[in-house]
Coordinates of N, CA, C and O in Angstrom, one line a residue:
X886 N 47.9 -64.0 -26.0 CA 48.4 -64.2 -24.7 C 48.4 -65.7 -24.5 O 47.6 -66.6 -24.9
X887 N 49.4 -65.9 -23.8 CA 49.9 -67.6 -23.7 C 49.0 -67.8 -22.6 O 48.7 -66.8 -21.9
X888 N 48.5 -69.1 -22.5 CA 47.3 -69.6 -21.2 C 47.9 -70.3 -20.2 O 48.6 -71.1 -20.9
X889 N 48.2 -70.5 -19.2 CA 49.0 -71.5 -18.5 C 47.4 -72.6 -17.9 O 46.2 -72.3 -17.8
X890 N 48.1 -73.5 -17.7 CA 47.2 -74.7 -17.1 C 47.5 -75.2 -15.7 O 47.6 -76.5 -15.6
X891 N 47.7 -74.4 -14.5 CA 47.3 -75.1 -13.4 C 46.3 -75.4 -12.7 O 46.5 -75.2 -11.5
X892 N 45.2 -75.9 -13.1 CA 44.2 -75.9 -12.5 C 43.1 -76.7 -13.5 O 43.0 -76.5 -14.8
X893 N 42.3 -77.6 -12.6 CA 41.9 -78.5 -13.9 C 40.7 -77.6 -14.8 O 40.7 -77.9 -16.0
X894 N 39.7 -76.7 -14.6 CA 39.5 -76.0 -15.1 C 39.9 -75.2 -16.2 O 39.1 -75.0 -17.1
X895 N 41.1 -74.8 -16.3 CA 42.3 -74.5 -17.1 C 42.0 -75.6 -18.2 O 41.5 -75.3 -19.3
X896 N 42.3 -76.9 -17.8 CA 42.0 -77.7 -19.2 C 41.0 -77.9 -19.3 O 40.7 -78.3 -20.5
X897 N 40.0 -77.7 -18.5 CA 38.4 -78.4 -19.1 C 37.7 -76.9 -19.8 O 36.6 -76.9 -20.4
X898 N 38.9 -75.2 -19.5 CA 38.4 -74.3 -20.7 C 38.6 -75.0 -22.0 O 37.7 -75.3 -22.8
X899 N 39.8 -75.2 -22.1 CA 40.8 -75.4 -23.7 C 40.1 -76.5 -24.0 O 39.6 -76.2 -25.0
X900 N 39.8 -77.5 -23.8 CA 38.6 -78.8 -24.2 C 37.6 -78.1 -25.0 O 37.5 -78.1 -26.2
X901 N 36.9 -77.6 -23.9 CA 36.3 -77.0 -24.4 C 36.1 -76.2 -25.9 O 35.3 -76.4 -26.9
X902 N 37.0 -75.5 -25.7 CA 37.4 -74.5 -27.3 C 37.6 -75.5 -28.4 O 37.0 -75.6 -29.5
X903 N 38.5 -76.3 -27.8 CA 38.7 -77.0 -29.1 C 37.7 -77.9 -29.6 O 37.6 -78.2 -30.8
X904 N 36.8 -78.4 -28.5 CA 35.6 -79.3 -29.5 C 34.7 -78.3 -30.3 O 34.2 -78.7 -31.4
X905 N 34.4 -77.0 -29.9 CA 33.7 -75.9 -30.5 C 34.4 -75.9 -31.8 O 33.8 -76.3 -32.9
X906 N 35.9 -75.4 -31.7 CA 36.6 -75.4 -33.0 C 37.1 -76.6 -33.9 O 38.1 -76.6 -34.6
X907 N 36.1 -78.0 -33.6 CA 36.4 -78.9 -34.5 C 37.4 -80.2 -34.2 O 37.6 -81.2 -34.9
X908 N 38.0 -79.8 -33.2 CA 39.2 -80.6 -32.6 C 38.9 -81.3 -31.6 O 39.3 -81.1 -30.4
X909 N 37.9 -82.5 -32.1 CA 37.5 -83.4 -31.0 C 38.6 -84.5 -30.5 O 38.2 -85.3 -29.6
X910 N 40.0 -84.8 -31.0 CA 40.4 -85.5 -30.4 C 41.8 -84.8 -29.3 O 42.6 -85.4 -28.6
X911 N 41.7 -83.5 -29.6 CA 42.7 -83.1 -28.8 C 41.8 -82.1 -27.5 O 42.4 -81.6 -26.6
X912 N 40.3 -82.0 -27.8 CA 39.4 -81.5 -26.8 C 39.5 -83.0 -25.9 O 39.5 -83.0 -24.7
X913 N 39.5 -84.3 -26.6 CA 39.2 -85.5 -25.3 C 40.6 -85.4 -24.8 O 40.6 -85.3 -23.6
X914 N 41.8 -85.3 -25.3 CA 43.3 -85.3 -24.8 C 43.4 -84.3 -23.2 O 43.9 -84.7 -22.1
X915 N 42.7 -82.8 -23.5 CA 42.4 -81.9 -22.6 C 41.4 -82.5 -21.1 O 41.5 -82.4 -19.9
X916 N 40.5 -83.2 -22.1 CA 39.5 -83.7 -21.3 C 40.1 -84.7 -19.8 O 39.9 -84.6 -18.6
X917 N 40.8 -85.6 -20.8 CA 41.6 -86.0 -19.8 C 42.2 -85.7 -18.5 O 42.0 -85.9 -17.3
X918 N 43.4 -84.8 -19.4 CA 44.3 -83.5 -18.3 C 43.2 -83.1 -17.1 O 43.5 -83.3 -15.9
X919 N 42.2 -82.8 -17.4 CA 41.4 -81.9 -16.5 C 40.9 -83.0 -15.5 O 40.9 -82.8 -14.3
X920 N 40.3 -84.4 -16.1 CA 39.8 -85.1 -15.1 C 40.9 -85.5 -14.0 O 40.8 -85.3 -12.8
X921 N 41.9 -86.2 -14.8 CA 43.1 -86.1 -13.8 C 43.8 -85.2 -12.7 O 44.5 -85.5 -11.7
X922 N 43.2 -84.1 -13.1 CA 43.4 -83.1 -12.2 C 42.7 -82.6 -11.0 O 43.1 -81.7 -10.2
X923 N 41.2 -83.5 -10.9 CA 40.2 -83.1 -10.2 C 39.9 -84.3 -9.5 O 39.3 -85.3 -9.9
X924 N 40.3 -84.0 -7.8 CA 40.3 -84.7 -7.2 C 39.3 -86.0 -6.8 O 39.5 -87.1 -6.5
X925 N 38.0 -85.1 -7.1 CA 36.6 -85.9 -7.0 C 36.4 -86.9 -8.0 O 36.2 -86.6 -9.2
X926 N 36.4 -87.9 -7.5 CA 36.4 -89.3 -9.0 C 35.1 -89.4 -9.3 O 35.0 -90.2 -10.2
X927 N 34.0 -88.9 -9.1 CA 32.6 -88.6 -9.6 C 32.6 -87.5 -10.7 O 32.2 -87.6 -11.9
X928 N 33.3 -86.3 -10.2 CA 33.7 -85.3 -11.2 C 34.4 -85.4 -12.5 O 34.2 -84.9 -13.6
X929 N 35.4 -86.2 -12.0 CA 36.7 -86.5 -13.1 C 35.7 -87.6 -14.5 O 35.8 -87.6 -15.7
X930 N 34.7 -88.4 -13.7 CA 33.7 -89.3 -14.4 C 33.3 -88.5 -15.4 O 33.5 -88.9 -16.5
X931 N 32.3 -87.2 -15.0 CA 31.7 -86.5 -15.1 C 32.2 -85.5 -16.4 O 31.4 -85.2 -17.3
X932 N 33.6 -85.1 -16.2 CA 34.0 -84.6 -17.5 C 34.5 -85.4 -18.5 O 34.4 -85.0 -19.7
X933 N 35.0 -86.8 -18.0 CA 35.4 -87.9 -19.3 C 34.6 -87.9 -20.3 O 34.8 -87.9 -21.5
X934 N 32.8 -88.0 -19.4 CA 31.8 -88.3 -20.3 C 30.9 -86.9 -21.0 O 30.0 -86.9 -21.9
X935 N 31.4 -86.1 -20.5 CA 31.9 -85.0 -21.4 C 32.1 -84.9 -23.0 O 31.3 -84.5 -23.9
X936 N 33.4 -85.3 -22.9 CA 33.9 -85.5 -23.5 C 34.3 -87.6 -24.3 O 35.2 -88.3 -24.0
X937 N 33.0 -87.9 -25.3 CA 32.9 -89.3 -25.3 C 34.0 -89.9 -26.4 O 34.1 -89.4 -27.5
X938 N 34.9 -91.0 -26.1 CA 35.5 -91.3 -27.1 C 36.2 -92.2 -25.9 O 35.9 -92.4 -24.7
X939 N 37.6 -92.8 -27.0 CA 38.7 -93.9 -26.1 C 39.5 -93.0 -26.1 O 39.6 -92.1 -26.9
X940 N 40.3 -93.2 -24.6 CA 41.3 -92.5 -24.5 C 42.5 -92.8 -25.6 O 42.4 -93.8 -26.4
X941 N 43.4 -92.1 -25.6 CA 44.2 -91.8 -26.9 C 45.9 -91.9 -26.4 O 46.9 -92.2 -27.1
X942 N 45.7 -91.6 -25.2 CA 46.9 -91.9 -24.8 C 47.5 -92.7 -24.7 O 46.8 -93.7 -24.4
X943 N 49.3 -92.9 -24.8 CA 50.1 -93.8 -25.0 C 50.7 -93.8 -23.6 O 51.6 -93.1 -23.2
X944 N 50.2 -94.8 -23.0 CA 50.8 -95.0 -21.1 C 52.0 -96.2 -21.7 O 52.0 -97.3 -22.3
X945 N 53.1 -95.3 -21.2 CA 54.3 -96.4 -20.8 C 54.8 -97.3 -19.2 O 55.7 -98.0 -19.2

């Protein structure tokens, strides 16, 4: 079954999974999604460091 992601939870499951299953740079990519998604900037803190590494993303 396909997962949909509205909700930042939603990505901070799939983060999740994927650092379990070895995929730490697409678990910090998720990581992201999720912080972004959560309004509380202590919280959003809170899952980046979570998840430790440089962001990966290409901001245009």
């Amino acid at each position: 079954m396909a997962r949909t992601f509205t909700r930042a939870a939603d990505y901070l499951e799939a983060a999740r999974d994927m650092a379990d299953s070895g995929r730490p740079t697409l678990a910090r990519l998720l990581a992201e999604e999720a912080a972004d998604h959560t309004p509380d900037p202590e919280e959003a803190a809170r899952i980046r460091a979570e998840f430790p590494g440089r962001s990966l993303r290409q901001e245009v």
